[in-house]
mmCIF file of N, CA and C in Angstrom:
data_model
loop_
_atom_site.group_PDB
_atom_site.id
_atom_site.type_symbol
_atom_site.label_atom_id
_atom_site.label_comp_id
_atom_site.label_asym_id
_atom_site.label_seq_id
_atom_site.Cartn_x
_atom_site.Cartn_y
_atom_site.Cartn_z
ATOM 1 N N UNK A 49 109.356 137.103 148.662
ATOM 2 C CA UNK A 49 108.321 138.114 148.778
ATOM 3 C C UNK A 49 107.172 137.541 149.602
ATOM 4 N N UNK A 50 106.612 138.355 150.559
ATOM 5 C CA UNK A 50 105.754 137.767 151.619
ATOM 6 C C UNK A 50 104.482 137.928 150.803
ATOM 7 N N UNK A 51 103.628 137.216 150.752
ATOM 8 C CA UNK A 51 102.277 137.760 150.276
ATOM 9 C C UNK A 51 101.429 137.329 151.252
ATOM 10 N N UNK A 52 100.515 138.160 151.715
ATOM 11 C CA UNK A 52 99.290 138.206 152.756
ATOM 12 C C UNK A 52 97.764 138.287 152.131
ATOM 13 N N UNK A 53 96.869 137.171 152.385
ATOM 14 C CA UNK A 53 95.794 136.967 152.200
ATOM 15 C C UNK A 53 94.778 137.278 153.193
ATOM 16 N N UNK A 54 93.352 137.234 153.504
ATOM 17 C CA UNK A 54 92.753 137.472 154.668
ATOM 18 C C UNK A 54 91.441 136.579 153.903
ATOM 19 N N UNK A 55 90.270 135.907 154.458
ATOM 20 C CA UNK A 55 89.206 135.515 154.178
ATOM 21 C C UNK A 55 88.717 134.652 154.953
ATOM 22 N N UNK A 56 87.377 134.497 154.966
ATOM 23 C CA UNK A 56 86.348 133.074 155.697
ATOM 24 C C UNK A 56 86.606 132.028 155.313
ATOM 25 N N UNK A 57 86.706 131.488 154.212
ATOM 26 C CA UNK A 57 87.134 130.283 153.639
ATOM 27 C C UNK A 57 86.658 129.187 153.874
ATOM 28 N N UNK A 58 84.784 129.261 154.003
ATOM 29 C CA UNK A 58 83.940 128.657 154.045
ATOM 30 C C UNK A 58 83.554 127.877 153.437
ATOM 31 N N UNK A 59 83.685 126.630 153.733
ATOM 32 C CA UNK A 59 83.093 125.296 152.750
ATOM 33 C C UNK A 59 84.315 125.533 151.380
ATOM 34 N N UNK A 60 85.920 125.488 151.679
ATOM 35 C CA UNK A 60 86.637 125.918 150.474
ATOM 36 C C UNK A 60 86.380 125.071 149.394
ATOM 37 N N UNK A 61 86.074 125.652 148.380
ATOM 38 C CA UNK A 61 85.963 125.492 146.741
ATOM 39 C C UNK A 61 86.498 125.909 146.245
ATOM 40 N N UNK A 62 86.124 125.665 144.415
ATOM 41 C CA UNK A 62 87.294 125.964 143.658
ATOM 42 C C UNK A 62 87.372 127.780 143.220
ATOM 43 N N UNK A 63 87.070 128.158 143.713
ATOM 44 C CA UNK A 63 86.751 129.784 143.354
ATOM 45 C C UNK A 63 88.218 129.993 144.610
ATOM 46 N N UNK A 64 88.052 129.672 145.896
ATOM 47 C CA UNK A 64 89.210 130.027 146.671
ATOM 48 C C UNK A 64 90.570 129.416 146.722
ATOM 49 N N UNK A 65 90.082 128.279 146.317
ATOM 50 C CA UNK A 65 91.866 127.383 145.281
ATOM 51 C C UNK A 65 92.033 128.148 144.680
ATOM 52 N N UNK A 66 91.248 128.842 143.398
ATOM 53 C CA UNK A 66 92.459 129.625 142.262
ATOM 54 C C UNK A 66 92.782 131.149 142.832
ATOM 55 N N UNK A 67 92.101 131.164 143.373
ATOM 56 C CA UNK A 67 92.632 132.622 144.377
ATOM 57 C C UNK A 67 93.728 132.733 144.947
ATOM 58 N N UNK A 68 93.940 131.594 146.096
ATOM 59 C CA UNK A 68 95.058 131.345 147.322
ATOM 60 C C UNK A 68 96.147 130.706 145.996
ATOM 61 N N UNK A 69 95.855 129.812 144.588
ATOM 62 C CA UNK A 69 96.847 129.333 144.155
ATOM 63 C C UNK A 69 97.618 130.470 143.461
ATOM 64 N N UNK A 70 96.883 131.110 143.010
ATOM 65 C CA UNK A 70 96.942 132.721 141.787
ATOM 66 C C UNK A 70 97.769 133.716 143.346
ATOM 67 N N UNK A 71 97.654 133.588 143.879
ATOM 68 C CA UNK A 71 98.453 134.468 145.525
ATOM 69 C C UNK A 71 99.642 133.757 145.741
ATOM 70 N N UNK A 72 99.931 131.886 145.694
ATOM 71 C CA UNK A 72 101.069 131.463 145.931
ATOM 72 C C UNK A 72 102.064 131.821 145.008
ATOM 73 N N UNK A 73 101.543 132.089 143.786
ATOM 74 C CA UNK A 73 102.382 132.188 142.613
ATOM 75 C C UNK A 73 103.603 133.322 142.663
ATOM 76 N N UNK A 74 103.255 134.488 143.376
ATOM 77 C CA UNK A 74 103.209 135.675 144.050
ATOM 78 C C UNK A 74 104.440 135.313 144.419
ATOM 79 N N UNK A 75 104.330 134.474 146.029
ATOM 80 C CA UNK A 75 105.684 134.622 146.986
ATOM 81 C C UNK A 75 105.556 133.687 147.920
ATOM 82 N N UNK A 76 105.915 133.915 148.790
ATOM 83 C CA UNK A 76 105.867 133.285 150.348
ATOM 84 C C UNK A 76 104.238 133.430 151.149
ATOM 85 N N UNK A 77 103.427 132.396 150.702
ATOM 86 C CA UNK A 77 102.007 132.899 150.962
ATOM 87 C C UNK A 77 101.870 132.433 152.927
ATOM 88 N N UNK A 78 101.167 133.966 153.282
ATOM 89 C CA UNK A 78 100.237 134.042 154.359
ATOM 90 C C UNK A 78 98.796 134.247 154.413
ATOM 91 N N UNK A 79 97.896 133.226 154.787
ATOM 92 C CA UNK A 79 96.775 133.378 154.947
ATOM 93 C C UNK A 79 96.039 133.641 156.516
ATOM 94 N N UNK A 80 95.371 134.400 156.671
ATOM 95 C CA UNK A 80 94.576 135.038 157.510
ATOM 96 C C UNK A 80 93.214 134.331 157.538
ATOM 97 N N UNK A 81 92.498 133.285 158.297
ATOM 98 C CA UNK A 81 91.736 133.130 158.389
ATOM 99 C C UNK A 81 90.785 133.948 159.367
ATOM 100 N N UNK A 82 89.310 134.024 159.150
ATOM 101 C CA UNK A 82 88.451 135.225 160.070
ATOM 102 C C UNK A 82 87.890 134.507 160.956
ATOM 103 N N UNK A 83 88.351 134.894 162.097
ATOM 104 C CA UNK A 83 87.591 134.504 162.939
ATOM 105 C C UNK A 83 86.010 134.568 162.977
ATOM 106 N N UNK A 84 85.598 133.003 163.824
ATOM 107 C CA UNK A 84 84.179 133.112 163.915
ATOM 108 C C UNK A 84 82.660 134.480 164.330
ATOM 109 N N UNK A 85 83.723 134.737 165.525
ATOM 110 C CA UNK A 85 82.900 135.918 165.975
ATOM 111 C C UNK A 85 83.056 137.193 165.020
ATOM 112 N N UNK A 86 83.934 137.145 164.305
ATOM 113 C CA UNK A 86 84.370 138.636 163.355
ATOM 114 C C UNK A 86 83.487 138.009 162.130
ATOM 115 N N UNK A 87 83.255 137.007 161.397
ATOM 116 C CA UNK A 87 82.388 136.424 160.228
ATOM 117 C C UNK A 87 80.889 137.002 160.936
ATOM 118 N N UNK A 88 80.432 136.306 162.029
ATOM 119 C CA UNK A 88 79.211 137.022 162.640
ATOM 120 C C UNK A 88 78.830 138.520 162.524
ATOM 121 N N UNK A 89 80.262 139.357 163.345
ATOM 122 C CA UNK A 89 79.843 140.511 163.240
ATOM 123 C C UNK A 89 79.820 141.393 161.805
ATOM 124 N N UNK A 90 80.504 140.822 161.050
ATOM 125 C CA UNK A 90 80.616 141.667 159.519
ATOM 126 C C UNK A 90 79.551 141.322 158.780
ATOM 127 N N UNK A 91 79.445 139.965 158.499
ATOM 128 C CA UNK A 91 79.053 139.198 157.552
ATOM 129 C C UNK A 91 77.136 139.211 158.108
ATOM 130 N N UNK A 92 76.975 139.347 159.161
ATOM 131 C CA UNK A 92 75.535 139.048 159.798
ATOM 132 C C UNK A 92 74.796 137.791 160.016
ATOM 133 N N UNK A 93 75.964 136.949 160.237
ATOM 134 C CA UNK A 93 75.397 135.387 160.060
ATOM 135 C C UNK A 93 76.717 134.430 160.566
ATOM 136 N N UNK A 94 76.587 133.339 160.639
ATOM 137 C CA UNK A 94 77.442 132.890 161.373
ATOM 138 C C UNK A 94 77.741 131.827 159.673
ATOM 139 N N UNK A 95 79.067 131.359 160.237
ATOM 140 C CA UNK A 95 79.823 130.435 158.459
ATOM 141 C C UNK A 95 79.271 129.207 159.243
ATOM 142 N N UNK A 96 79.191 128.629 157.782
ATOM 143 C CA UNK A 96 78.654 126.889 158.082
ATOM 144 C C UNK A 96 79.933 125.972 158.657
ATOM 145 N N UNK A 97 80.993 126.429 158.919
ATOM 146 C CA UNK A 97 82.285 125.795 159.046
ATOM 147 C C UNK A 97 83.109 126.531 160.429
ATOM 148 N N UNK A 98 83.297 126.096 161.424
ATOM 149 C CA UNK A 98 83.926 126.528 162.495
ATOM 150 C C UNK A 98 84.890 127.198 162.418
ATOM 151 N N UNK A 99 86.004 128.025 162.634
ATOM 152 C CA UNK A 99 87.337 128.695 162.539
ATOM 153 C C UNK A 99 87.979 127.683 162.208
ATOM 154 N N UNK A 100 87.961 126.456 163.454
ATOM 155 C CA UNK A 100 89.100 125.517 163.250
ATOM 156 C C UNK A 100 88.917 124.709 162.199
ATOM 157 N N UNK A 101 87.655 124.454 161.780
ATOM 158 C CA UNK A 101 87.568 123.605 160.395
ATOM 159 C C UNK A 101 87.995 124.002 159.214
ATOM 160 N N UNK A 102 87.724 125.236 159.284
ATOM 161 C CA UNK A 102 88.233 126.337 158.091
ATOM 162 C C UNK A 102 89.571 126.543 158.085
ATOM 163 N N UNK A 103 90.153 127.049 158.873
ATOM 164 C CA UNK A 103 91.934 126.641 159.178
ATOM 165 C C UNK A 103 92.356 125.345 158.769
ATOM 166 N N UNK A 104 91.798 124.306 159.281
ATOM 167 C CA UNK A 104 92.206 122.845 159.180
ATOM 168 C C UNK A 104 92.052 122.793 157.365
ATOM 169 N N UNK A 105 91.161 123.165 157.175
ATOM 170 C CA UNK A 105 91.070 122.933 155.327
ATOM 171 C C UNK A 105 91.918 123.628 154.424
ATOM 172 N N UNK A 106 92.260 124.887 155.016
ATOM 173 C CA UNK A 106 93.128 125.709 153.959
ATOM 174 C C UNK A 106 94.550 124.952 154.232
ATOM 175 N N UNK A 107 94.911 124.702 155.817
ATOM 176 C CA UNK A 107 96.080 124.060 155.925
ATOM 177 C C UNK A 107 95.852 122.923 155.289
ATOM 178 N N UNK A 108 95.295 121.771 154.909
ATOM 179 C CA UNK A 108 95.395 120.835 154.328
ATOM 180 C C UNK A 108 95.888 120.914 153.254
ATOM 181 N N UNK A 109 95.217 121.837 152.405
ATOM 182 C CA UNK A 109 95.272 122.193 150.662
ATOM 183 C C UNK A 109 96.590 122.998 150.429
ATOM 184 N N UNK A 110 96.844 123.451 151.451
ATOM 185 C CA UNK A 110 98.402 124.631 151.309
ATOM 186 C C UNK A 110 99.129 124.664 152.830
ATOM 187 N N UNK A 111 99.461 123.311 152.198
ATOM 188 C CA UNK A 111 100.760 122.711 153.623
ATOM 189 C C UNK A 111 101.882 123.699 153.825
ATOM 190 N N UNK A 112 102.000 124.469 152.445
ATOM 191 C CA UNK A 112 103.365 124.941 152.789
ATOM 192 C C UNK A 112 102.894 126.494 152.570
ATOM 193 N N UNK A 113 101.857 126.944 153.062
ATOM 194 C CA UNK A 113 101.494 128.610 153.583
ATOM 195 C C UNK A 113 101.499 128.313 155.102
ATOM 196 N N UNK A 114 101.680 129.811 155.660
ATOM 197 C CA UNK A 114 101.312 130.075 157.210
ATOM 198 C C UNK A 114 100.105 130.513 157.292
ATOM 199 N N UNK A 115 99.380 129.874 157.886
ATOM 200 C CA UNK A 115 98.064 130.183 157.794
ATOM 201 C C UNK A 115 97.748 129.850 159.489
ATOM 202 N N UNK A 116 97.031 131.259 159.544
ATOM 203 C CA UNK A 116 96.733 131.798 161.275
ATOM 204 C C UNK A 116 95.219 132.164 161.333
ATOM 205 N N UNK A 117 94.631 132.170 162.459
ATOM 206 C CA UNK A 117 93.713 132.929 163.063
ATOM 207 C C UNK A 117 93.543 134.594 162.828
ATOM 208 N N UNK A 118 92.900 135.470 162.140
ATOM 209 C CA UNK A 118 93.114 136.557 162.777
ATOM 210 C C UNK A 118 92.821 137.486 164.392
ATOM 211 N N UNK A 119 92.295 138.313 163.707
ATOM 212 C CA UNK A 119 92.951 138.848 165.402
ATOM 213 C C UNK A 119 91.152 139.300 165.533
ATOM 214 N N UNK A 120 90.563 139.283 167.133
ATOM 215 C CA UNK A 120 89.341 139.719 167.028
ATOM 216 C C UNK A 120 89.264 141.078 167.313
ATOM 217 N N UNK A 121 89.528 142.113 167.553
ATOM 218 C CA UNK A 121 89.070 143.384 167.455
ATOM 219 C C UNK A 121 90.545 144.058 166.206
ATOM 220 N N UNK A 122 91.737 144.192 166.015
ATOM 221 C CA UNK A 122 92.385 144.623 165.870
ATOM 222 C C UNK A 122 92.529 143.761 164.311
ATOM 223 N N UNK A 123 92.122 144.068 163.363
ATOM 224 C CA UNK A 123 92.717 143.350 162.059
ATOM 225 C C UNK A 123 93.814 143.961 161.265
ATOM 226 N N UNK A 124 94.303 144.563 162.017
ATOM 227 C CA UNK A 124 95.703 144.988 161.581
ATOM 228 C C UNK A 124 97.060 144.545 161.962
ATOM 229 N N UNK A 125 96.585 143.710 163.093
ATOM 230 C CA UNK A 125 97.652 143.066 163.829
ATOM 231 C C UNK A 125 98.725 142.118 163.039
ATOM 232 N N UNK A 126 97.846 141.038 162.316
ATOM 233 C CA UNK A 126 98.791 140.358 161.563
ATOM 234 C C UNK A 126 99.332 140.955 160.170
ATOM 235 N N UNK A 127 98.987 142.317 160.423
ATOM 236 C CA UNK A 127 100.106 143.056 158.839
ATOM 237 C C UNK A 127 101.006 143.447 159.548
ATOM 238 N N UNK A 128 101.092 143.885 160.296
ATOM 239 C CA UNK A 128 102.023 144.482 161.829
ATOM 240 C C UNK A 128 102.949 142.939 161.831
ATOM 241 N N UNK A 129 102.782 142.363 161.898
ATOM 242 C CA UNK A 129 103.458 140.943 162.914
ATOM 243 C C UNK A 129 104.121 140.072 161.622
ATOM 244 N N UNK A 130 103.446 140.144 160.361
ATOM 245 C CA UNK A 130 103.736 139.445 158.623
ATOM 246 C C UNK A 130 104.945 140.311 158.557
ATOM 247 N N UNK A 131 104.940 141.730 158.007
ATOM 248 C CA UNK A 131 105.126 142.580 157.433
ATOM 249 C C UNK A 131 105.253 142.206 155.885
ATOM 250 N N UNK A 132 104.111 141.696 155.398
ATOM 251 C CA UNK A 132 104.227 141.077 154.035
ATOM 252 C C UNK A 132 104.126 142.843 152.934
ATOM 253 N N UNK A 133 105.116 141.908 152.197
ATOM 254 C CA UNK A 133 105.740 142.706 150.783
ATOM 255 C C UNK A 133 104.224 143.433 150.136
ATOM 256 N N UNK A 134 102.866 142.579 150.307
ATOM 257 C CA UNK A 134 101.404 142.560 148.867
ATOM 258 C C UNK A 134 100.404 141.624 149.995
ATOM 259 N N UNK A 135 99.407 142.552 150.119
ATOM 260 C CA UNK A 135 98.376 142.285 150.196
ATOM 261 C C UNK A 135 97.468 141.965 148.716
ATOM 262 N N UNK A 136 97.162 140.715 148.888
ATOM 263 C CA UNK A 136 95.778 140.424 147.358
ATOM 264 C C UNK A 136 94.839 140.127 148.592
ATOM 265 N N UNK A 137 93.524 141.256 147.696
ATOM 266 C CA UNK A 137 92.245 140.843 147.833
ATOM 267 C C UNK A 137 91.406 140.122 147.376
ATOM 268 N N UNK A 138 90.610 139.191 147.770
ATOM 269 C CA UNK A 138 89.425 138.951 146.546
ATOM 270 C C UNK A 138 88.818 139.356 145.768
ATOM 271 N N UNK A 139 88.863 139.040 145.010
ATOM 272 C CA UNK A 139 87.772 139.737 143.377
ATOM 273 C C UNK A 139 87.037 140.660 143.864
ATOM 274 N N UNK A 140 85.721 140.478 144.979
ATOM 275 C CA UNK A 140 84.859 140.966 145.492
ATOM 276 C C UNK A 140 85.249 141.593 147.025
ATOM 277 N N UNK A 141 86.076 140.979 147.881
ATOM 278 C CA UNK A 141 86.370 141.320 149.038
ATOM 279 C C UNK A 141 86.283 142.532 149.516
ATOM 280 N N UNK A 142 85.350 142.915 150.883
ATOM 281 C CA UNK A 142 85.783 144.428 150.667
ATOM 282 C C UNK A 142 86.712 144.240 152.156
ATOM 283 N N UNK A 143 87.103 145.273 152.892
ATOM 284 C CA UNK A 143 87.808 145.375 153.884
ATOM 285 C C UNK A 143 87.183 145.551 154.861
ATOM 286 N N UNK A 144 87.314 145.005 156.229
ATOM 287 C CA UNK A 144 86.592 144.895 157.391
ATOM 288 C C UNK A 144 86.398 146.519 157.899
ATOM 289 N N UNK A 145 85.186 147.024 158.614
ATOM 290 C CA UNK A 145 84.742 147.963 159.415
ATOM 291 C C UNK A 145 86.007 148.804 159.703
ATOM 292 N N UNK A 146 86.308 149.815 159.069
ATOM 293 C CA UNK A 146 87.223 150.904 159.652
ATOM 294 C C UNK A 146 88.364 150.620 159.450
ATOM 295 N N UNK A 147 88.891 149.364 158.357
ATOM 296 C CA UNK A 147 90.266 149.394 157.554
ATOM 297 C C UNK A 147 90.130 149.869 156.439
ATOM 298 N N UNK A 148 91.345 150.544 156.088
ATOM 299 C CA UNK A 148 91.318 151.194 154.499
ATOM 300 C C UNK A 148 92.905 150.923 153.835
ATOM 301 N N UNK A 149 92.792 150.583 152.539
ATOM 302 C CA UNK A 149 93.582 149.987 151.861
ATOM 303 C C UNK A 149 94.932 151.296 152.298
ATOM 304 N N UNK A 150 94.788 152.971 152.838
ATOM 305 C CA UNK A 150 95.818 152.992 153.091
ATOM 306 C C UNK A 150 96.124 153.066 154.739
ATOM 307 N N UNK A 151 95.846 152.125 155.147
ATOM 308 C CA UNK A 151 96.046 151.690 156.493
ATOM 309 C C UNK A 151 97.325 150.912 156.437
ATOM 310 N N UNK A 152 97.758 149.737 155.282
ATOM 311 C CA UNK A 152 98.263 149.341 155.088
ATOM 312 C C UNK A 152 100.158 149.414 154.780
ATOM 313 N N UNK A 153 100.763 148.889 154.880
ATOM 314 C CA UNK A 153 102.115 149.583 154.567
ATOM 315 C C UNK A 153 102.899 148.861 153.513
ATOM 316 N N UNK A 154 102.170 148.422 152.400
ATOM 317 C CA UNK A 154 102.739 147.790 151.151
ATOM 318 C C UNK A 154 101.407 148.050 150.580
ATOM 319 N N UNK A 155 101.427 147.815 148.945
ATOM 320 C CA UNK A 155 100.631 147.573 147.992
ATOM 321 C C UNK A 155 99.673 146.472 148.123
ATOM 322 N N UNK A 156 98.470 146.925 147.880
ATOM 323 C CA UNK A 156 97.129 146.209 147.520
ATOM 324 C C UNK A 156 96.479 146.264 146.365
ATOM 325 N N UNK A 157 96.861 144.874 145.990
ATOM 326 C CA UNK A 157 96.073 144.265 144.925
ATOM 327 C C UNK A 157 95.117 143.290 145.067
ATOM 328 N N UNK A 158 94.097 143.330 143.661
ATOM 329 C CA UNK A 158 92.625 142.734 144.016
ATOM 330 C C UNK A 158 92.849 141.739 142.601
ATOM 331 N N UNK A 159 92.723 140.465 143.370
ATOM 332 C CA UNK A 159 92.958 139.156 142.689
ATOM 333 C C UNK A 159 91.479 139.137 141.267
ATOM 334 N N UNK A 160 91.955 138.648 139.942
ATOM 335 C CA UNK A 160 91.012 138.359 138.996
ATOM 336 C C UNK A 160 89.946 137.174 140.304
ATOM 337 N N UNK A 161 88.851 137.109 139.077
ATOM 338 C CA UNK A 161 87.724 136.143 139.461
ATOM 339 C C UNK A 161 87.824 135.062 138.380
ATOM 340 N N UNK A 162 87.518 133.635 138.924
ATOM 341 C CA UNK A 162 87.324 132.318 138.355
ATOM 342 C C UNK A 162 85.938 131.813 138.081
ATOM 343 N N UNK A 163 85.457 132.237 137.420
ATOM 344 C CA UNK A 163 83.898 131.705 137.171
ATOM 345 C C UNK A 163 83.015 132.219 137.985
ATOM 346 N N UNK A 164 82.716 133.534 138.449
ATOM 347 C CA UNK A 164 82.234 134.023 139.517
ATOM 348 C C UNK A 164 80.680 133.562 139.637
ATOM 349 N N UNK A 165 79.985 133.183 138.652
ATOM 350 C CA UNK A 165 78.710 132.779 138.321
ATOM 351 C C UNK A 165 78.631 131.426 139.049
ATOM 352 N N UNK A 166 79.639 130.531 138.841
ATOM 353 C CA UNK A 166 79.578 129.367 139.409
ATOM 354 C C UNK A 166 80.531 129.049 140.858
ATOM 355 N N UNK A 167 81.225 130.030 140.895
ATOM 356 C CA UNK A 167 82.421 129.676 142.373
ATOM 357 C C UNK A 167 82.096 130.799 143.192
ATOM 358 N N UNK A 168 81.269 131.132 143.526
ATOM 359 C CA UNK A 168 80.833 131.807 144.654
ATOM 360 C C UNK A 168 80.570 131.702 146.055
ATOM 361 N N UNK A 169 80.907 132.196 147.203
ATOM 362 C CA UNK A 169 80.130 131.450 148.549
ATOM 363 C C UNK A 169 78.828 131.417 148.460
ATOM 364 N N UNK A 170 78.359 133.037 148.210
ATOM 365 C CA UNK A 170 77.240 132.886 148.700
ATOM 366 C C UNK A 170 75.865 132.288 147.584
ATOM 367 N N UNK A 171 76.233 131.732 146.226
ATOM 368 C CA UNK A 171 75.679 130.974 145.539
ATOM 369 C C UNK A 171 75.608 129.693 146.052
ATOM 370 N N UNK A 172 76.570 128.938 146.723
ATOM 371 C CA UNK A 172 76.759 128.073 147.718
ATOM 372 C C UNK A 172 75.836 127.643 148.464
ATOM 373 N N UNK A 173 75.779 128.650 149.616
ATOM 374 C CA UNK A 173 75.083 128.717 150.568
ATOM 375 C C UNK A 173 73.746 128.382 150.204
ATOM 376 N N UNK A 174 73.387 128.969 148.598
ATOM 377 C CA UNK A 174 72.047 129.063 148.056
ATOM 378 C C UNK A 174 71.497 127.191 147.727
ATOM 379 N N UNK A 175 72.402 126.833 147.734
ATOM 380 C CA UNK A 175 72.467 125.293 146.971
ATOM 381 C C UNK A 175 72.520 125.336 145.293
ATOM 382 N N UNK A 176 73.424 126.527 144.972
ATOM 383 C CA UNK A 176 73.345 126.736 143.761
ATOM 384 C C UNK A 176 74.403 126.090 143.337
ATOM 385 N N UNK A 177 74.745 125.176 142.281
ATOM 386 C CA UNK A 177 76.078 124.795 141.731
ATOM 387 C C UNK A 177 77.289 125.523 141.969
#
């Protein structure tokens, strides 16, 4: 079973380990990392971590997922190109500018949360534990 992920995966912590691990459990995991310029344009700020650093880290931690770039105008491309079985979202995740969960051509599910008080990005960012 293919399972398809999508996220920034900024400064990865343990809030996005039990996520991506709680997703491997699943199937055959694909992760979607966001490109830099697409984190800018959604997010309104640029990630503390480059594309390639962020790629380089998830591949480290999950040698044995495919884990890609996404696509910069078209974020539908790599559901098109996967054809994964389950999309999981993040707890909180919402979907980029003008995708909708039925855009999709399999089931979407939205992953539990791990300590959301303490494994957060943007608590992170804050210098919050």
């Amino acid at each position: 079973m293919k399972i398809l992920v999508f996220g920034t995966f900024d400064q990865l912590h343990p809030g996005h380990l039990f996520f991506l691990n709680e997703a491997r459990k699943r199937g055959e995991l694909h992760i979607v990392i966001a490109r830099d310029s697409n984190v800018e344009r959604i997010k309104g700020r640029s990630a503390s971590e480059s594309q390639k650093e962020r790629k380089s880290a998830v591949e480290k931690a999950f040698p044995d997922a495919q884990v890609i770039l996404g696509e910069s105008e078209d974020f539908l491309v790599p559901v098109r190109n996967i054809h994964p079985d389950l999309i999981i979202l993040g707890y909180d995740q919402r979907l980029p500018p003008g995708v909708q969960e039925t855009d999709f051509s399999c089931p979407v599910e939205r992953s539990s949360a791990m300590e959301p008080s303490k494994y957060k990005s943007s608590l992170r960012r804050r210098g919050l534990p």
